């Protein structure tokens, strides 16, 4: 069975500082990995994905994430946080090849960026 | 339309009543997913449709929950005899068959059972 862990319920960072939101996963096979952001009373918005190729992927709003196969991690990063980045972030994994297209989501991490 | 559309956006119902939630996916997306998000919780998978294949119902929490997808497009999630623990935001997403471009989510239906 596939699973995703987001070990931090909340991450606090000052505006202008770098931010990291952690995600680790457990799968059998090659994963597809995703990050989504959810603003209050909204659905989830796609940020970025790793399918294959370069381990460092860049996405929307200046976010990036690095796929680390040995550590089974896919941490979300941004060099300089904005107050408007404050939201709920979800990591997700699916394993289409021989597995399931159904993505499993982490519990979410609340990012709070202080002015 | 350009995105995934869900209706209604909010639904308040009395305990014991049946409710229907609708999802209109992106045109051409053959895969459709229903999730439930409870307050302070992550996303709980409910059901998955892929083209004309039999749906994966493994996430449905009880036999009060059912879903159908007509013509490979619009989907309806039905909850019978609603209970207070059914209160949550119900999210629908769609994707291309290989989901290489990720999933597009609707804004959800907030269900409150009183």
PDB file of N, CA and C in Angstrom, chain A residues 32 34 36 38 41-44 46 49 51-52 88 90 94 96 101-107, chain B residues 33 35 37 40-43 45 48 56 91 97-107 110:
ATOM      1  N   UNK A  32       4.657   8.775  -8.831  1.00  0.00           N
ATOM      2  CA  UNK A  32       4.346  10.119  -9.310  1.00  0.00           C
ATOM      3  C   UNK A  32       4.085  10.933  -8.038  1.00  0.00           C
ATOM      4  N   UNK A  34       3.215  14.805  -6.193  1.00  0.00           N
ATOM      5  CA  UNK A  34       2.535  16.076  -6.447  1.00  0.00           C
ATOM      6  C   UNK A  34       2.506  16.922  -5.172  1.00  0.00           C
ATOM      7  N   UNK A  36       0.057  20.182  -3.763  1.00  0.00           N
ATOM      8  CA  UNK A  36      -1.124  21.002  -3.971  1.00  0.00           C
ATOM      9  C   UNK A  36      -1.225  22.018  -2.840  1.00  0.00           C
ATOM     10  N   UNK A  38      -4.051  24.664  -0.795  1.00  0.00           N
ATOM     11  CA  UNK A  38      -5.469  24.947  -0.566  1.00  0.00           C
ATOM     12  C   UNK A  38      -5.611  26.222   0.242  1.00  0.00           C
ATOM     13  N   UNK A  41     -11.590  27.861   2.112  1.00  0.00           N
ATOM     14  CA  UNK A  41     -12.848  27.709   1.379  1.00  0.00           C
ATOM     15  C   UNK A  41     -12.657  27.538  -0.118  1.00  0.00           C
ATOM     16  N   UNK A  42     -11.534  26.985  -0.494  1.00  0.00           N
ATOM     17  CA  UNK A  42     -11.273  26.725  -1.906  1.00  0.00           C
ATOM     18  C   UNK A  42     -10.895  25.264  -2.094  1.00  0.00           C
ATOM     19  N   UNK A  43     -10.937  24.821  -3.341  1.00  0.00           N
ATOM     20  CA  UNK A  43     -10.430  23.485  -3.655  1.00  0.00           C
ATOM     21  C   UNK A  43      -8.922  23.489  -3.689  1.00  0.00           C
ATOM     22  N   UNK A  44      -8.354  22.348  -4.042  1.00  0.00           N
ATOM     23  CA  UNK A  44      -6.894  22.224  -4.106  1.00  0.00           C
ATOM     24  C   UNK A  44      -6.390  22.715  -5.462  1.00  0.00           C
ATOM     25  N   UNK A  46      -3.076  22.843  -8.061  1.00  0.00           N
ATOM     26  CA  UNK A  46      -1.836  22.161  -8.410  1.00  0.00           C
ATOM     27  C   UNK A  46      -0.653  23.128  -8.334  1.00  0.00           C
ATOM     28  N   UNK A  49       4.801  18.826  -9.905  1.00  0.00           N
ATOM     29  CA  UNK A  49       4.776  17.369  -9.957  1.00  0.00           C
ATOM     30  C   UNK A  49       6.156  16.836 -10.298  1.00  0.00           C
ATOM     31  N   UNK A  51       7.354  13.379 -12.256  1.00  0.00           N
ATOM     32  CA  UNK A  51       6.961  12.158 -12.962  1.00  0.00           C
ATOM     33  C   UNK A  51       8.220  11.341 -13.271  1.00  0.00           C
ATOM     34  N   UNK A  52       9.164  11.975 -13.931  1.00  0.00           N
ATOM     35  CA  UNK A  52      10.423  11.351 -14.283  1.00  0.00           C
ATOM     36  C   UNK A  52      11.389  12.466 -14.666  1.00  0.00           C
ATOM     37  N   UNK A  88      -2.763  25.914   3.239  1.00  0.00           N
ATOM     38  CA  UNK A  88      -2.614  24.505   3.587  1.00  0.00           C
ATOM     39  C   UNK A  88      -2.004  23.778   2.391  1.00  0.00           C
ATOM     40  N   UNK A  90      -0.606  20.203   0.573  1.00  0.00           N
ATOM     41  CA  UNK A  90      -0.768  18.757   0.561  1.00  0.00           C
ATOM     42  C   UNK A  90       0.215  18.123  -0.413  1.00  0.00           C
ATOM     43  N   UNK A  94       1.084   8.778  -6.317  1.00  0.00           N
ATOM     44  CA  UNK A  94       0.390   7.689  -6.997  1.00  0.00           C
ATOM     45  C   UNK A  94       1.452   6.810  -7.650  1.00  0.00           C
ATOM     46  N   UNK A  96       1.240   4.654 -10.871  1.00  0.00           N
ATOM     47  CA  UNK A  96       0.457   4.120 -11.986  1.00  0.00           C
ATOM     48  C   UNK A  96       0.963   2.795 -12.541  1.00  0.00           C
ATOM     49  N   UNK A 101      -3.631   4.553 -10.078  1.00  0.00           N
ATOM     50  CA  UNK A 101      -3.666   5.964 -10.428  1.00  0.00           C
ATOM     51  C   UNK A 101      -4.271   6.796  -9.306  1.00  0.00           C
ATOM     52  N   UNK A 102      -4.859   6.137  -8.325  1.00  0.00           N
ATOM     53  CA  UNK A 102      -5.533   6.872  -7.264  1.00  0.00           C
ATOM     54  C   UNK A 102      -4.483   7.503  -6.356  1.00  0.00           C
ATOM     55  N   UNK A 103      -4.466   8.823  -6.252  1.00  0.00           N
ATOM     56  CA  UNK A 103      -3.452   9.451  -5.410  1.00  0.00           C
ATOM     57  C   UNK A 103      -3.805   9.348  -3.935  1.00  0.00           C
ATOM     58  N   UNK A 104      -2.767   9.140  -3.154  1.00  0.00           N
ATOM     59  CA  UNK A 104      -2.885   9.181  -1.701  1.00  0.00           C
ATOM     60  C   UNK A 104      -2.319  10.508  -1.236  1.00  0.00           C
ATOM     61  N   UNK A 105      -3.084  11.209  -0.412  1.00  0.00           N
ATOM     62  CA  UNK A 105      -2.677  12.523   0.059  1.00  0.00           C
ATOM     63  C   UNK A 105      -2.181  12.448   1.504  1.00  0.00           C
ATOM     64  N   UNK A 106      -1.240  13.322   1.812  1.00  0.00           N
ATOM     65  CA  UNK A 106      -0.845  13.506   3.201  1.00  0.00           C
ATOM     66  C   UNK A 106      -1.913  14.279   3.956  1.00  0.00           C
ATOM     67  N   UNK A 107      -1.693  14.444   5.270  1.00  0.00           N
ATOM     68  CA  UNK A 107      -2.706  15.110   6.105  1.00  0.00           C
ATOM     69  C   UNK A 107      -2.700  16.621   5.935  1.00  0.00           C
TER      70      UNK A 107
ATOM     71  N   UNK B  33     -12.423  11.386  -9.527  1.00  0.00           N
ATOM     72  CA  UNK B  33     -12.181  10.947  -8.153  1.00  0.00           C
ATOM     73  C   UNK B  33     -13.083  11.742  -7.219  1.00  0.00           C
ATOM     74  N   UNK B  35     -13.246  12.704  -3.072  1.00  0.00           N
ATOM     75  CA  UNK B  35     -12.568  12.692  -1.788  1.00  0.00           C
ATOM     76  C   UNK B  35     -13.447  13.395  -0.753  1.00  0.00           C
ATOM     77  N   UNK B  37     -13.031  15.670   2.845  1.00  0.00           N
ATOM     78  CA  UNK B  37     -12.104  16.388   3.714  1.00  0.00           C
ATOM     79  C   UNK B  37     -12.869  16.855   4.948  1.00  0.00           C
ATOM     80  N   UNK B  40      -9.874  19.788   9.706  1.00  0.00           N
ATOM     81  CA  UNK B  40      -8.570  19.487  10.266  1.00  0.00           C
ATOM     82  C   UNK B  40      -7.969  18.175   9.811  1.00  0.00           C
ATOM     83  N   UNK B  41      -8.610  17.527   8.855  1.00  0.00           N
ATOM     84  CA  UNK B  41      -8.122  16.234   8.371  1.00  0.00           C
ATOM     85  C   UNK B  41      -7.606  16.352   6.951  1.00  0.00           C
ATOM     86  N   UNK B  42      -6.916  15.331   6.520  1.00  0.00           N
ATOM     87  CA  UNK B  42      -6.464  15.267   5.144  1.00  0.00           C
ATOM     88  C   UNK B  42      -7.585  14.838   4.232  1.00  0.00           C
ATOM     89  N   UNK B  43      -7.222  14.390   3.053  1.00  0.00           N
ATOM     90  CA  UNK B  43      -8.205  13.968   2.070  1.00  0.00           C
ATOM     91  C   UNK B  43      -8.406  12.465   2.145  1.00  0.00           C
ATOM     92  N   UNK B  45      -9.952   9.271   0.418  1.00  0.00           N
ATOM     93  CA  UNK B  45     -10.428   8.770  -0.870  1.00  0.00           C
ATOM     94  C   UNK B  45     -11.761   8.059  -0.706  1.00  0.00           C
ATOM     95  N   UNK B  48     -13.351   6.072  -7.353  1.00  0.00           N
ATOM     96  CA  UNK B  48     -12.590   6.420  -8.550  1.00  0.00           C
ATOM     97  C   UNK B  48     -13.268   5.815  -9.763  1.00  0.00           C
ATOM     98  N   UNK B  56     -13.715   1.980  -8.762  1.00  0.00           N
ATOM     99  CA  UNK B  56     -13.059   1.505  -7.541  1.00  0.00           C
ATOM    100  C   UNK B  56     -13.793   2.141  -6.364  1.00  0.00           C
ATOM    101  N   UNK B  91     -14.876  16.753  -2.143  1.00  0.00           N
ATOM    102  CA  UNK B  91     -14.102  17.268  -3.264  1.00  0.00           C
ATOM    103  C   UNK B  91     -14.108  16.284  -4.420  1.00  0.00           C
ATOM    104  N   UNK B  97      -6.180  10.111 -18.521  1.00  0.00           N
ATOM    105  CA  UNK B  97      -6.051   8.699 -18.129  1.00  0.00           C
ATOM    106  C   UNK B  97      -4.739   8.355 -17.437  1.00  0.00           C
ATOM    107  N   UNK B  98      -3.642   9.010 -17.830  1.00  0.00           N
ATOM    108  CA  UNK B  98      -2.355   8.641 -17.250  1.00  0.00           C
ATOM    109  C   UNK B  98      -1.954   9.544 -16.093  1.00  0.00           C
ATOM    110  N   UNK B  99      -2.772  10.459 -15.742  1.00  0.00           N
ATOM    111  CA  UNK B  99      -2.595  11.470 -14.680  1.00  0.00           C
ATOM    112  C   UNK B  99      -1.213  12.105 -14.635  1.00  0.00           C
ATOM    113  N   UNK B 100      -0.531  12.155 -15.766  1.00  0.00           N
ATOM    114  CA  UNK B 100       0.800  12.744 -15.785  1.00  0.00           C
ATOM    115  C   UNK B 100       0.761  14.253 -15.565  1.00  0.00           C
ATOM    116  N   UNK B 101      -0.383  14.857 -15.785  1.00  0.00           N
ATOM    117  CA  UNK B 101      -0.519  16.294 -15.559  1.00  0.00           C
ATOM    118  C   UNK B 101      -1.218  16.596 -14.242  1.00  0.00           C
ATOM    119  N   UNK B 102      -1.332  15.592 -13.408  1.00  0.00           N
ATOM    120  CA  UNK B 102      -1.925  15.827 -12.102  1.00  0.00           C
ATOM    121  C   UNK B 102      -3.439  15.826 -12.163  1.00  0.00           C
ATOM    122  N   UNK B 103      -4.022  16.320 -11.105  1.00  0.00           N
ATOM    123  CA  UNK B 103      -5.456  16.264 -10.908  1.00  0.00           C
ATOM    124  C   UNK B 103      -5.986  17.679 -10.787  1.00  0.00           C
ATOM    125  N   UNK B 104      -7.125  17.932 -11.376  1.00  0.00           N
ATOM    126  CA  UNK B 104      -7.775  19.227 -11.247  1.00  0.00           C
ATOM    127  C   UNK B 104      -8.971  19.078 -10.330  1.00  0.00           C
ATOM    128  N   UNK B 105      -8.979  19.868  -9.276  1.00  0.00           N
ATOM    129  CA  UNK B 105     -10.025  19.772  -8.263  1.00  0.00           C
ATOM    130  C   UNK B 105     -11.097  20.824  -8.460  1.00  0.00           C
ATOM    131  N   UNK B 106     -12.321  20.464  -8.088  1.00  0.00           N
ATOM    132  CA  UNK B 106     -13.384  21.434  -7.964  1.00  0.00           C
ATOM    133  C   UNK B 106     -13.268  22.157  -6.632  1.00  0.00           C
ATOM    134  N   UNK B 107     -14.145  23.125  -6.423  1.00  0.00           N
ATOM    135  CA  UNK B 107     -14.109  23.912  -5.179  1.00  0.00           C
ATOM    136  C   UNK B 107     -14.776  23.205  -4.015  1.00  0.00           C
ATOM    137  N   UNK B 110     -19.592  21.822   0.617  1.00  0.00           N
ATOM    138  CA  UNK B 110     -19.548  21.741   2.080  1.00  0.00           C
ATOM    139  C   UNK B 110     -20.887  21.219   2.564  1.00  0.00           C
TER     140      UNK B 110
END
